[in-house]
JSON list of C-alpha atoms in Angstrom, two decimals:
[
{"chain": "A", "resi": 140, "resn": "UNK", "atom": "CA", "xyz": [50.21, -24.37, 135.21]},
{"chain": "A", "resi": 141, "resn": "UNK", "atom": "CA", "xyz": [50.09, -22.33, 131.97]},
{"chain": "A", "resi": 142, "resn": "UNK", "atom": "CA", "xyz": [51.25, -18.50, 131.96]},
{"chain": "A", "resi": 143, "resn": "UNK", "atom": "CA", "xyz": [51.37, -15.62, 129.32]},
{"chain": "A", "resi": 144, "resn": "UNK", "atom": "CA", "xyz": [53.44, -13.12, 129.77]},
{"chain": "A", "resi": 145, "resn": "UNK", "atom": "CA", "xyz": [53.05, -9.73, 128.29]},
{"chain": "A", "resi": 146, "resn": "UNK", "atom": "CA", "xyz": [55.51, -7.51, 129.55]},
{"chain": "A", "resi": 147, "resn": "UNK", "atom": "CA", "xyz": [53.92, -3.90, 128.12]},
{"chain": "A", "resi": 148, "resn": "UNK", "atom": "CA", "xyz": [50.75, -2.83, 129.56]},
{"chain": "A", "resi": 149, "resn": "UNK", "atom": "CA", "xyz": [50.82, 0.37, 127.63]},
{"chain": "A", "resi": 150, "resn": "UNK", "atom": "CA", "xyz": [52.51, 0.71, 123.74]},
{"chain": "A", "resi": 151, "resn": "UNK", "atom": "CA", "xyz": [52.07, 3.92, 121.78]},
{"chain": "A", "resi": 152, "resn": "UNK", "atom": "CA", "xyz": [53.17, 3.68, 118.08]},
{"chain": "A", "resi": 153, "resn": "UNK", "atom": "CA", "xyz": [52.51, 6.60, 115.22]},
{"chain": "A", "resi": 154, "resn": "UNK", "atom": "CA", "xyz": [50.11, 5.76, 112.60]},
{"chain": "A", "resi": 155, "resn": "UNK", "atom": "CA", "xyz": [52.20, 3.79, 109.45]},
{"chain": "A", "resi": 156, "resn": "UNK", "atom": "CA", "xyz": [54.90, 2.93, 111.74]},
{"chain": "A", "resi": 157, "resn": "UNK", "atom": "CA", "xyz": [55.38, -0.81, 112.61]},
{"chain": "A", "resi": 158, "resn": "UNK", "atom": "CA", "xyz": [53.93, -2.71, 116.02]},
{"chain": "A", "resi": 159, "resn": "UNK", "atom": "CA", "xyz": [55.00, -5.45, 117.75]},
{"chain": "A", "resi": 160, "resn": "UNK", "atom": "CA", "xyz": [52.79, -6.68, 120.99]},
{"chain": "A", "resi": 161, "resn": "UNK", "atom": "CA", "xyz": [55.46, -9.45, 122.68]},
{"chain": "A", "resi": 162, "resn": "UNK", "atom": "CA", "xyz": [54.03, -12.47, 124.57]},
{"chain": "A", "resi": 163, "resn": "UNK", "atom": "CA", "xyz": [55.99, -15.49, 126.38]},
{"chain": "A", "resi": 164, "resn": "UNK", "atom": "CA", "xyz": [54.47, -18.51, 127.82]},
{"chain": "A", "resi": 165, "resn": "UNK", "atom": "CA", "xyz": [55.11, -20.78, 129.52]},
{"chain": "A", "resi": 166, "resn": "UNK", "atom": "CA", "xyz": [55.88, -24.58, 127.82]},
{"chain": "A", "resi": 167, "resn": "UNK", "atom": "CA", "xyz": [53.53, -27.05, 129.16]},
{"chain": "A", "resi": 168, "resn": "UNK", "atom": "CA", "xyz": [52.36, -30.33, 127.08]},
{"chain": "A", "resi": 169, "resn": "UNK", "atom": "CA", "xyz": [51.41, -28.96, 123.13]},
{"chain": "A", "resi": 170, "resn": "UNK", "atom": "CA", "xyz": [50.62, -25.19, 123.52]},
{"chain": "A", "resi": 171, "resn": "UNK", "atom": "CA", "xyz": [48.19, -23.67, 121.06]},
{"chain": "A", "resi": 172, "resn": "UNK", "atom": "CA", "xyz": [48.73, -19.78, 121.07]},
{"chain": "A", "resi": 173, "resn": "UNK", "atom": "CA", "xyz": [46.06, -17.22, 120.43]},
{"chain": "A", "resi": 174, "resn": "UNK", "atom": "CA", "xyz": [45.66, -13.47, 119.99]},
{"chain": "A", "resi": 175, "resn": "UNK", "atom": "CA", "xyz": [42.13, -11.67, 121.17]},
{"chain": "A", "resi": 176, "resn": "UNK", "atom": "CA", "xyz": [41.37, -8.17, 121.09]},
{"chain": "A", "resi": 177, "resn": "UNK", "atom": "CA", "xyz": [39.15, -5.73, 122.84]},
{"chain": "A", "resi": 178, "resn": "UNK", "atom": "CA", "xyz": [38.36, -2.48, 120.39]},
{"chain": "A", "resi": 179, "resn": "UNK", "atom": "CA", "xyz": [36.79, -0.07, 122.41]},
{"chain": "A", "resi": 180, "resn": "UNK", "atom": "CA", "xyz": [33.27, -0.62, 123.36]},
{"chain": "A", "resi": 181, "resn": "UNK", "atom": "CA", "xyz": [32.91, -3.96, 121.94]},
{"chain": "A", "resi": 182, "resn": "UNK", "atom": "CA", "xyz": [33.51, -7.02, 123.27]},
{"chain": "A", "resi": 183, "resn": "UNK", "atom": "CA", "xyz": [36.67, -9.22, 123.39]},
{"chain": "A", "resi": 184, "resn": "UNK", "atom": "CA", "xyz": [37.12, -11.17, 119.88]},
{"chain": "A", "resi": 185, "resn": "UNK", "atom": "CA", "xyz": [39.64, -13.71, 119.19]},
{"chain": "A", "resi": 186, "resn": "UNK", "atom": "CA", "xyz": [42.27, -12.09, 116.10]},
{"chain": "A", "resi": 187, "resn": "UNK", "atom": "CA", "xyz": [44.59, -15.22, 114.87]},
{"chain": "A", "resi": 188, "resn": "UNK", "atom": "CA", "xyz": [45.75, -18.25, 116.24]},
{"chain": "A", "resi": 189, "resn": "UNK", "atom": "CA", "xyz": [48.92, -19.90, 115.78]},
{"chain": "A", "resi": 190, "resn": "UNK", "atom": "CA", "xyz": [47.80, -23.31, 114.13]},
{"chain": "A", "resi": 191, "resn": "UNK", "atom": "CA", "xyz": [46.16, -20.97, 111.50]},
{"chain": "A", "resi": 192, "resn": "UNK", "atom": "CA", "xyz": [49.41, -19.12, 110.05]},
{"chain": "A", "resi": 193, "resn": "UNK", "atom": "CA", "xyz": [46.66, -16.52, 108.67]},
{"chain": "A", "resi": 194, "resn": "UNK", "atom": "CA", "xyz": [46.92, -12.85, 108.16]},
{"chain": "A", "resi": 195, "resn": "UNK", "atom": "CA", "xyz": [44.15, -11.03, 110.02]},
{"chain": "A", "resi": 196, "resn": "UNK", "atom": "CA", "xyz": [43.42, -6.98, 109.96]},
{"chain": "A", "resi": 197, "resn": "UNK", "atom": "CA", "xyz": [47.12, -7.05, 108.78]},
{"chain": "A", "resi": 198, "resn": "UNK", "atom": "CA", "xyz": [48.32, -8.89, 111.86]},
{"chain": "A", "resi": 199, "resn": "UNK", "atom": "CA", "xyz": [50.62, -12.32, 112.12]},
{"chain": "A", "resi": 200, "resn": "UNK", "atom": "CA", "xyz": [52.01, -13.70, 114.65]},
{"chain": "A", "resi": 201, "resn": "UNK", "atom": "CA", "xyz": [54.55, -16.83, 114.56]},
{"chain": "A", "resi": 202, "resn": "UNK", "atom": "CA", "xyz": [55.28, -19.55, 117.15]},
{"chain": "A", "resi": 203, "resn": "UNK", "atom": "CA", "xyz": [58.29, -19.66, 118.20]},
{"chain": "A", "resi": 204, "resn": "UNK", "atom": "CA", "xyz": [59.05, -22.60, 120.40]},
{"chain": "A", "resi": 205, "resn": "UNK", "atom": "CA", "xyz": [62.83, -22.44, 121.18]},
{"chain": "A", "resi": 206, "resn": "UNK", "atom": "CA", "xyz": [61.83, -19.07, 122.84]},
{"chain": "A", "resi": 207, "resn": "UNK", "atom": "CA", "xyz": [58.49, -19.63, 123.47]},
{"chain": "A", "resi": 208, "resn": "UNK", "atom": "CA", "xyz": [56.89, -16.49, 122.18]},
{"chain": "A", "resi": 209, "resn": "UNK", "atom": "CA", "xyz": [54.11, -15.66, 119.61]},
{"chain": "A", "resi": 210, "resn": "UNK", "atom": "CA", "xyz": [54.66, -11.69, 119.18]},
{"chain": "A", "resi": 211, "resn": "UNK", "atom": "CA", "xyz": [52.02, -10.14, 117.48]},
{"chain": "A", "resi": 212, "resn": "UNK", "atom": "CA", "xyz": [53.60, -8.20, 114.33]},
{"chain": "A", "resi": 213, "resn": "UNK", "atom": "CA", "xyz": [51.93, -5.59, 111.95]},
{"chain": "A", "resi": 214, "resn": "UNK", "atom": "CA", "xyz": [54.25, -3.56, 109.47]},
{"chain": "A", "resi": 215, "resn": "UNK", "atom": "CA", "xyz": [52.12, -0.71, 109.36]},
{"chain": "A", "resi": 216, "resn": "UNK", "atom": "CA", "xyz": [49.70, 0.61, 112.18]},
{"chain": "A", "resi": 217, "resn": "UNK", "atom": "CA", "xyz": [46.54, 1.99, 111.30]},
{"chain": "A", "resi": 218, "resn": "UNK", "atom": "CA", "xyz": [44.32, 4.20, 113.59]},
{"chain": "A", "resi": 219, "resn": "UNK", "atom": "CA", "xyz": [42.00, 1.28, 114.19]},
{"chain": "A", "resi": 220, "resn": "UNK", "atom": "CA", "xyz": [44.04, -1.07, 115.33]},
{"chain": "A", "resi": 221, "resn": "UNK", "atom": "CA", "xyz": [44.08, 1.29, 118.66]},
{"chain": "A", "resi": 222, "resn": "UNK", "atom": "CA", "xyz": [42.94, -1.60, 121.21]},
{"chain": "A", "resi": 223, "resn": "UNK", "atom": "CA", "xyz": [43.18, -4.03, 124.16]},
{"chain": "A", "resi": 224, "resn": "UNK", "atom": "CA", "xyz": [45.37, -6.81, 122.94]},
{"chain": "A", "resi": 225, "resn": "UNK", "atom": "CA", "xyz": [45.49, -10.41, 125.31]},
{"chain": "A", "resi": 226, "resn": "UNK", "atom": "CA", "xyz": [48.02, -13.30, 124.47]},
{"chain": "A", "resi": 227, "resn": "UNK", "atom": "CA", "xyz": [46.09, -16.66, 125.46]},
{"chain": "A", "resi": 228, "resn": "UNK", "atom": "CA", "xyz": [47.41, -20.51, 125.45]},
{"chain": "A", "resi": 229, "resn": "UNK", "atom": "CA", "xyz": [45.73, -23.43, 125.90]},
{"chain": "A", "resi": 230, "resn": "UNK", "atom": "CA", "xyz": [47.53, -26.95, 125.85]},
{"chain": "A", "resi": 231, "resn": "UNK", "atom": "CA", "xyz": [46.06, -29.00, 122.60]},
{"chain": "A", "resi": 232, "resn": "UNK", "atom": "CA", "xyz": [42.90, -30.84, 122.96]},
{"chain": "A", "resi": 233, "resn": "UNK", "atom": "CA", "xyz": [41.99, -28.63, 126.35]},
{"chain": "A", "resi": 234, "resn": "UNK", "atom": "CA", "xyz": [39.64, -25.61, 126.05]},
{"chain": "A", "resi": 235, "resn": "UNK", "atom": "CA", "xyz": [40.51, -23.81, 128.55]},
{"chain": "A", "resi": 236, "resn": "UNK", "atom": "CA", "xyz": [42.30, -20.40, 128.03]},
{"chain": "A", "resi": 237, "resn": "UNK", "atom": "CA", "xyz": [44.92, -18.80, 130.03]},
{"chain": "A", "resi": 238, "resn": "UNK", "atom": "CA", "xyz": [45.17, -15.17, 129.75]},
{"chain": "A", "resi": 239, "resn": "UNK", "atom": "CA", "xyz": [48.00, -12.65, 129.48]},
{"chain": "A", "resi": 240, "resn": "UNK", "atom": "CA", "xyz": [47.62, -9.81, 131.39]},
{"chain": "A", "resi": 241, "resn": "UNK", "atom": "CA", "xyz": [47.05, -7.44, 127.93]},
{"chain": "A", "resi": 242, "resn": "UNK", "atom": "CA", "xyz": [48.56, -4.69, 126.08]},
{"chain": "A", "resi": 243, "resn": "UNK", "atom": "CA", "xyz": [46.38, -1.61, 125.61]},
{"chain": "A", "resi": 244, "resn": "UNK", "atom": "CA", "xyz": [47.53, 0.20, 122.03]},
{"chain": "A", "resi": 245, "resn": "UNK", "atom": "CA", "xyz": [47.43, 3.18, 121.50]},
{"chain": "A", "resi": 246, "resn": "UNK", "atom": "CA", "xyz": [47.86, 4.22, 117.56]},
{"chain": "A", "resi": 247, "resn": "UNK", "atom": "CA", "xyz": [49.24, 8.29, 117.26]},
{"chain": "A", "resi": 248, "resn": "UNK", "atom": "CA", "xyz": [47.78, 9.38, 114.41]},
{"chain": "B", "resi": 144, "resn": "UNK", "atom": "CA", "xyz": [23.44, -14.96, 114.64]},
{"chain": "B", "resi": 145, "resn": "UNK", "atom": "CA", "xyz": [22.79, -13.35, 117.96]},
{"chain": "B", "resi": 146, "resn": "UNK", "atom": "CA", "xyz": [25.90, -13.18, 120.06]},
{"chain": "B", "resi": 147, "resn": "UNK", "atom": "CA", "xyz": [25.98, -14.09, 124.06]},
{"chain": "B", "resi": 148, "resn": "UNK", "atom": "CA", "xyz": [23.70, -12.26, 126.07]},
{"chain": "B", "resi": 149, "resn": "UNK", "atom": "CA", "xyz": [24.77, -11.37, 129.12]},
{"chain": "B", "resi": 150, "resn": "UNK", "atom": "CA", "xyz": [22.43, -9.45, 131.85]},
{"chain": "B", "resi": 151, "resn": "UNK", "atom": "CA", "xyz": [23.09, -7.09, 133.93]},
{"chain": "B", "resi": 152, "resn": "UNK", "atom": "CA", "xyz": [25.14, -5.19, 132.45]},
{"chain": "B", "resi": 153, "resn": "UNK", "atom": "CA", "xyz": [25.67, -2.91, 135.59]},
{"chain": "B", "resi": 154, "resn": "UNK", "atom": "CA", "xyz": [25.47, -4.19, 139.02]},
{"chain": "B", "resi": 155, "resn": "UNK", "atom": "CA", "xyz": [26.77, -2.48, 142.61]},
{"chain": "B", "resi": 156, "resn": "UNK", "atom": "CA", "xyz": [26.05, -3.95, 145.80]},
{"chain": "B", "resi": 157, "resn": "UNK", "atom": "CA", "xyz": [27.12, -4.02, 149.45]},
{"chain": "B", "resi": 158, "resn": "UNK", "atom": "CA", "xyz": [29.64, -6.37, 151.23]},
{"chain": "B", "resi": 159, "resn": "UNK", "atom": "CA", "xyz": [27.97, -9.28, 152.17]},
{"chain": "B", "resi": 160, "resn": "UNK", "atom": "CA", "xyz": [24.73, -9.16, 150.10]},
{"chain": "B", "resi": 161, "resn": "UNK", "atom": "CA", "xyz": [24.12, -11.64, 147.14]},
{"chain": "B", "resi": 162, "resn": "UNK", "atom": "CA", "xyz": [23.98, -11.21, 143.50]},
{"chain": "B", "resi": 163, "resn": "UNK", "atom": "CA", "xyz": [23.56, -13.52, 140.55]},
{"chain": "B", "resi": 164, "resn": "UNK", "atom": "CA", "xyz": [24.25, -12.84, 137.23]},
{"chain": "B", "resi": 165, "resn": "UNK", "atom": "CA", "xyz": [23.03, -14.85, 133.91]},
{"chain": "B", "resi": 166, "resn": "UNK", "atom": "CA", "xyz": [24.26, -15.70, 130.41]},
{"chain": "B", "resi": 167, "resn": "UNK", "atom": "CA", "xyz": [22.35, -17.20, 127.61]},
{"chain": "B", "resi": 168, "resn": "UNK", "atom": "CA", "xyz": [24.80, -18.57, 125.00]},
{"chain": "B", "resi": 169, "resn": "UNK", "atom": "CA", "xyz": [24.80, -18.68, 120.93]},
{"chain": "B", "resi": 170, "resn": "UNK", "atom": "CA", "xyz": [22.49, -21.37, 119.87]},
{"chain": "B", "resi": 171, "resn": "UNK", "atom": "CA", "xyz": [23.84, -24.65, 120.07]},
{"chain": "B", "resi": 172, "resn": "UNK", "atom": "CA", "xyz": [27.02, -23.76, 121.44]},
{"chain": "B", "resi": 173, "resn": "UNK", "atom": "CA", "xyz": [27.38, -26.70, 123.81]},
{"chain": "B", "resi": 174, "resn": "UNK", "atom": "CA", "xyz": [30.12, -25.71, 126.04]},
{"chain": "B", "resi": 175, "resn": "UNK", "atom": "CA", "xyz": [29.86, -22.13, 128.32]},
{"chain": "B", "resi": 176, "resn": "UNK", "atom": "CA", "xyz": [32.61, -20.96, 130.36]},
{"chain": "B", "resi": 177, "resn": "UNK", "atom": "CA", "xyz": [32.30, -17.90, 133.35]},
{"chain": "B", "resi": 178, "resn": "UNK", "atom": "CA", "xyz": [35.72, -15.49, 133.59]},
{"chain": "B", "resi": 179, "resn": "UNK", "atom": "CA", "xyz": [36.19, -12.95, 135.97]},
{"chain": "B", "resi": 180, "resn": "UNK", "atom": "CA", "xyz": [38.35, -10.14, 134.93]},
{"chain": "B", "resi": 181, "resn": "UNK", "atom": "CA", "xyz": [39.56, -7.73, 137.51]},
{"chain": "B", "resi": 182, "resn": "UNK", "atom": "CA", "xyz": [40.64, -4.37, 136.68]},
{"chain": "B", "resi": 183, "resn": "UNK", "atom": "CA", "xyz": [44.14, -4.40, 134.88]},
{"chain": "B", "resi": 184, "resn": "UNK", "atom": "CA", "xyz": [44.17, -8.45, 134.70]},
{"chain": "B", "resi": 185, "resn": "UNK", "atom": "CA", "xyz": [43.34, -10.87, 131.88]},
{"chain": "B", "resi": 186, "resn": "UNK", "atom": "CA", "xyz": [40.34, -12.77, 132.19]},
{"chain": "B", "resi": 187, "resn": "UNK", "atom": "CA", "xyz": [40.46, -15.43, 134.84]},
{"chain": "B", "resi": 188, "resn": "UNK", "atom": "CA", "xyz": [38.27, -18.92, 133.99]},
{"chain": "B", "resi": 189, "resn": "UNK", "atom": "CA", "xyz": [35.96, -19.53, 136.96]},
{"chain": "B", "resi": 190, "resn": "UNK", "atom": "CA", "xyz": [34.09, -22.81, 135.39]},
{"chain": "B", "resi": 191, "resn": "UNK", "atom": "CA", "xyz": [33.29, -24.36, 132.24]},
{"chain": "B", "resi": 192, "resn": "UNK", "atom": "CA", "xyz": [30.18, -26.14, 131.69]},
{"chain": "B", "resi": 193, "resn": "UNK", "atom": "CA", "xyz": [29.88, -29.24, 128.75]},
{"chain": "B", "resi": 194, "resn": "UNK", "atom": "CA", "xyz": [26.14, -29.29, 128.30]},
{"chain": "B", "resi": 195, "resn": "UNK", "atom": "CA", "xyz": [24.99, -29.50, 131.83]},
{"chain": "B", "resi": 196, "resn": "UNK", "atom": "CA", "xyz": [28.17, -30.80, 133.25]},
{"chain": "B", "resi": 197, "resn": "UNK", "atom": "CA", "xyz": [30.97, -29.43, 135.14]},
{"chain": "B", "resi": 198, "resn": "UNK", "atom": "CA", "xyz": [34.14, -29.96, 133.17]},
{"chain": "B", "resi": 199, "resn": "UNK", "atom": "CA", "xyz": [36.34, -27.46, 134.95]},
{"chain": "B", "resi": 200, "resn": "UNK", "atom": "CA", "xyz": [35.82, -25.67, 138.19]},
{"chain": "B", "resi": 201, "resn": "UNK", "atom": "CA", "xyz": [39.10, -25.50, 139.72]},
{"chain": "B", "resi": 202, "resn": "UNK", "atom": "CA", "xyz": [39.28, -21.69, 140.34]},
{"chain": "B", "resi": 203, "resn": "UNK", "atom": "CA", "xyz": [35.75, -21.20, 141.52]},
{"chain": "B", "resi": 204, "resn": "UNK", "atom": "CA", "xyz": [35.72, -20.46, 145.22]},
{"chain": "B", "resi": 205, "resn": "UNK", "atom": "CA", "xyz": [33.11, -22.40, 146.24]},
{"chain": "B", "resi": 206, "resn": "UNK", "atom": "CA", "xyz": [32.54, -21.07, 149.55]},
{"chain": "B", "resi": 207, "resn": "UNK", "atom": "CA", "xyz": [30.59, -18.50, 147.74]},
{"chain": "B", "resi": 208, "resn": "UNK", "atom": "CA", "xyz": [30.33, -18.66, 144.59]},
{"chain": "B", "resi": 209, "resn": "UNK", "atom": "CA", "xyz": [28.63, -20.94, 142.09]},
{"chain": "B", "resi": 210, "resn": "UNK", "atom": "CA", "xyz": [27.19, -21.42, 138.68]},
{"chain": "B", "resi": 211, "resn": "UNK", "atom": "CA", "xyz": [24.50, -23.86, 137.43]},
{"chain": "B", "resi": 212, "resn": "UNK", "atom": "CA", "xyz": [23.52, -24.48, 133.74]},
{"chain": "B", "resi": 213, "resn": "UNK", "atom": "CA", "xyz": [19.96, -25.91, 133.69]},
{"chain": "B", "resi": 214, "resn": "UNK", "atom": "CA", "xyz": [19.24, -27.84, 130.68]},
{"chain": "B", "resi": 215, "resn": "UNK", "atom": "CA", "xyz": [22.02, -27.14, 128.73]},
{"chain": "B", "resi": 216, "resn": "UNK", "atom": "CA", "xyz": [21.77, -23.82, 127.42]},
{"chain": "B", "resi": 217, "resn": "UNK", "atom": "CA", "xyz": [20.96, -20.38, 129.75]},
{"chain": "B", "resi": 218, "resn": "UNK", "atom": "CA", "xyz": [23.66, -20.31, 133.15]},
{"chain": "B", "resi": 219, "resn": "UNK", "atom": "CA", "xyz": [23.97, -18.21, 135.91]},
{"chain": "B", "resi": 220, "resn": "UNK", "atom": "CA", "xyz": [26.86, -17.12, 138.43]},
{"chain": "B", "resi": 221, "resn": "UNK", "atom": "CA", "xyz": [25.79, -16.50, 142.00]},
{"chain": "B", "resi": 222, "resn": "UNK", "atom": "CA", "xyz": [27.97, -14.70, 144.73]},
{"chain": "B", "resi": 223, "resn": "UNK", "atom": "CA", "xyz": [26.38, -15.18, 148.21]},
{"chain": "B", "resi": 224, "resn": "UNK", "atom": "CA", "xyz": [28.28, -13.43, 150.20]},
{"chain": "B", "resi": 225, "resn": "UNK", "atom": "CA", "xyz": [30.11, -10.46, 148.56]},
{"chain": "B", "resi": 226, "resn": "UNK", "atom": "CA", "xyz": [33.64, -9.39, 149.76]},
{"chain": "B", "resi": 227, "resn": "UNK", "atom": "CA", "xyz": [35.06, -6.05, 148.14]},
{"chain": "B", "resi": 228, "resn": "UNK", "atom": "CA", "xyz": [37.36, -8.17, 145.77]},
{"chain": "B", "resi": 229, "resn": "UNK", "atom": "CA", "xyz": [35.21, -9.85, 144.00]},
{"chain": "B", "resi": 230, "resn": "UNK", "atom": "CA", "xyz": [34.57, -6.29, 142.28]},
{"chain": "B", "resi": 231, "resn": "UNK", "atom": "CA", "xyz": [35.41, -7.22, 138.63]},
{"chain": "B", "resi": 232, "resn": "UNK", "atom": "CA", "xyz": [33.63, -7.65, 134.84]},
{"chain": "B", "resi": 233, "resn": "UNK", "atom": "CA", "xyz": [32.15, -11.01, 134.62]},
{"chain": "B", "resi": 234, "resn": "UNK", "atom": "CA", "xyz": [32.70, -12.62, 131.29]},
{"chain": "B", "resi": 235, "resn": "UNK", "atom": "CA", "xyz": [30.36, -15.30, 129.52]},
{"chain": "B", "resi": 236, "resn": "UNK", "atom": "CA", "xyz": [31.88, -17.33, 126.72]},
{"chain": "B", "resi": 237, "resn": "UNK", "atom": "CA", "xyz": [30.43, -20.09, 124.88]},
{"chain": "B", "resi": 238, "resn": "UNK", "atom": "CA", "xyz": [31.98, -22.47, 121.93]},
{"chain": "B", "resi": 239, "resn": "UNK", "atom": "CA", "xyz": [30.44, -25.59, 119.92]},
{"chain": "B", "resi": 240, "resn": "UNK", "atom": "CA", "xyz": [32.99, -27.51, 121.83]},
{"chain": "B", "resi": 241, "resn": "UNK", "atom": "CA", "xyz": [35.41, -28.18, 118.81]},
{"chain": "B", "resi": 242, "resn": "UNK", "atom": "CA", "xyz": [39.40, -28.44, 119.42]},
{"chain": "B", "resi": 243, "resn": "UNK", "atom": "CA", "xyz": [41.04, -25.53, 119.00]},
{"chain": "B", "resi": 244, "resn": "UNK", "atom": "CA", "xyz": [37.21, -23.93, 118.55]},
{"chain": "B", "resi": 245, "resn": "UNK", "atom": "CA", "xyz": [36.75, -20.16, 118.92]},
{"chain": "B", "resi": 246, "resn": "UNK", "atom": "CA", "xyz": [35.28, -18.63, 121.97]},
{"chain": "B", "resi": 247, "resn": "UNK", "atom": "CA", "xyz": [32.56, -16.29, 121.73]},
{"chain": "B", "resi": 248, "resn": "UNK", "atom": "CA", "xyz": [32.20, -13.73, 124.57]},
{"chain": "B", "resi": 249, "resn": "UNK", "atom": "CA", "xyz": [29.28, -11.66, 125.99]},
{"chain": "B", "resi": 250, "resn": "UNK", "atom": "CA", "xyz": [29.32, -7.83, 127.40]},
{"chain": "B", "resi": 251, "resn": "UNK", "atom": "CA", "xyz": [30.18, -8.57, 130.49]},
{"chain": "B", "resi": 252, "resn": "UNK", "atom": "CA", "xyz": [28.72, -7.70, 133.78]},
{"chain": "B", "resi": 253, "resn": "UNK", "atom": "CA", "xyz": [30.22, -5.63, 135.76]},
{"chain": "B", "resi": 254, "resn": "UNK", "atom": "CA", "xyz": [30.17, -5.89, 139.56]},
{"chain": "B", "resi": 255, "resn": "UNK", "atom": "CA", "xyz": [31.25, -3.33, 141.94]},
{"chain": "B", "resi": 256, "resn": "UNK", "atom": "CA", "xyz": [31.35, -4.36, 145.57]},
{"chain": "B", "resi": 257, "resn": "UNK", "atom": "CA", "xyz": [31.09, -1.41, 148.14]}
]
C-alpha cells in the first residue's frame, strides 16, 4: 500500500525567510506526487504536482526518486502562505489519493 | 463554475443513531470520491464512484456505512449505526476522470458523534 510521510505537524518560519515542508513515500509501481493545501477557511486545493515541474504561489517541489521525497520548497515565505499543507501519491493511471498526515504553517510575520 | 456542494455542513448526533450526508458534484465531473478526515489525519478515501459505479470501496466499512450515487451525478454517505469514532469531517471530491486529473473538494461535513 502507498504511504506519505510528513514528519512535521507543526513548522513556524519568519516572513522572507525560506520553507521547506518534507514528504517521503513510499515506492510502489509509477508514483505521481502532489501537493494540496488548506488556507484557512477554505477548502483543500491541490498546489503543484510533480509531472508538472511548475512554479505555483512561489512553491516547487522536485521528485526525487533515489530518496523518494518531493519536499515542498519556497525561498521566501510570505504571510499568506500560512496554511495546512498535505503530501499525496497516487500510482500512475490510478485516481486514488493517499494522504500525508499534513504540515500546518505557520508564517511569523 | 460552482464548486462541490456539500450539505450539512454541521451535524452532531448520538451513538447509535443514523445520519446521511450528501454531495452534489461540479457539472460533468464523472467520477466522485467520499474521504473521511479525522482530527489531526489526512484525508482517508472511503469510495469512489465512476458514473454510477463502484470503482473503489475498499476502506468503507460496510457494516455501516454506505454511499449510493443515483444517476450519475448527486451521492450520499449514510452511517447507520454511529460509534464515537466515526466523529470526523467528511470530504466530497469530484474529477472529470482524466489521468493525473485534479480533484475538486467540497466544505466538508462535519460529524461529531456523542
Amino acid at each position: 500500500a502507498q504511504r506519505v510521510t510528513q514528519p512535521e505537524k507543526l513548522l513556524s518560519v519568519f516572513k522572507g525567510a525560506p520553507v521547506e515542508l518534507k514528504c517521503n513515500y513510499s515506492y510502489s509501481g509509477s508514483p505521481e506526487l502532489f501537493w494540496y493545501v488548506q488556507y484557512s477557511r477554505q477548502r483543500l486545493q491541490l498546489l503543484l504536482r510533480h509531472i508538472s515541474r511548475e512554479s505555483i504561489k512561489g512553491f516547487t517541489a522536485d521528485l526525487n526518486k533515489g530518496e523518494t521525497s518531493f519536499h515542498l520548497k519556497k525561498p521566501f515565505a510570505q504571510e499568506e502562505d500560512s496554511a495546512m499543507y498535505y503530501c499525496v501519491s497516487s500510482n500512475f493511471g490510478n485516481e486514488k489519493l493517499t494522504f500525508g498526515t499534513g504540515t500546518r504553517l505557520t508564517i511569523i510575520p | 463554475e460552482a464548486g462541490v456542494a456539500q450539505s450539512p455542513r454541521y451535524k452532531i448526533i448520538e451513538k447509535r443513531q443514523s445520519v446521511a450526508f450528501w454531495c452534489n458534484p461540479i457539472s460533468g465531473h464523472a467520477t466522485l470520491y467520499w474521504y473521511q478526515q479525522i482530527l489531526g489525519q489526512g484525508p482517508k478515501l472511503l469510495i469512489q464512484f465512476q458514473n454510477n459505479g463502484v470503482v473503489d470501496d475498499s476502506q468503507l466499512p460496510k457494516d455501516r456505512f454506505s454511499a449510493e450515487r443515483l444517476k450519475g451525478v448527486d451521492s450520499t454517505l449514510k452511517i447507520q449505526p454511529a460509534k464515537l469514532e466515526d466523529s470526523a469531517v467528511y470530504l466530497c471530491a469530484s474529477s472529470n476522470g482524466q489521468l493525473s486529473n485534479e480533484q475538486y473538494f467540497g466544505p466538508g461535513t462535519r460529524l461529531t458523534v456523542t
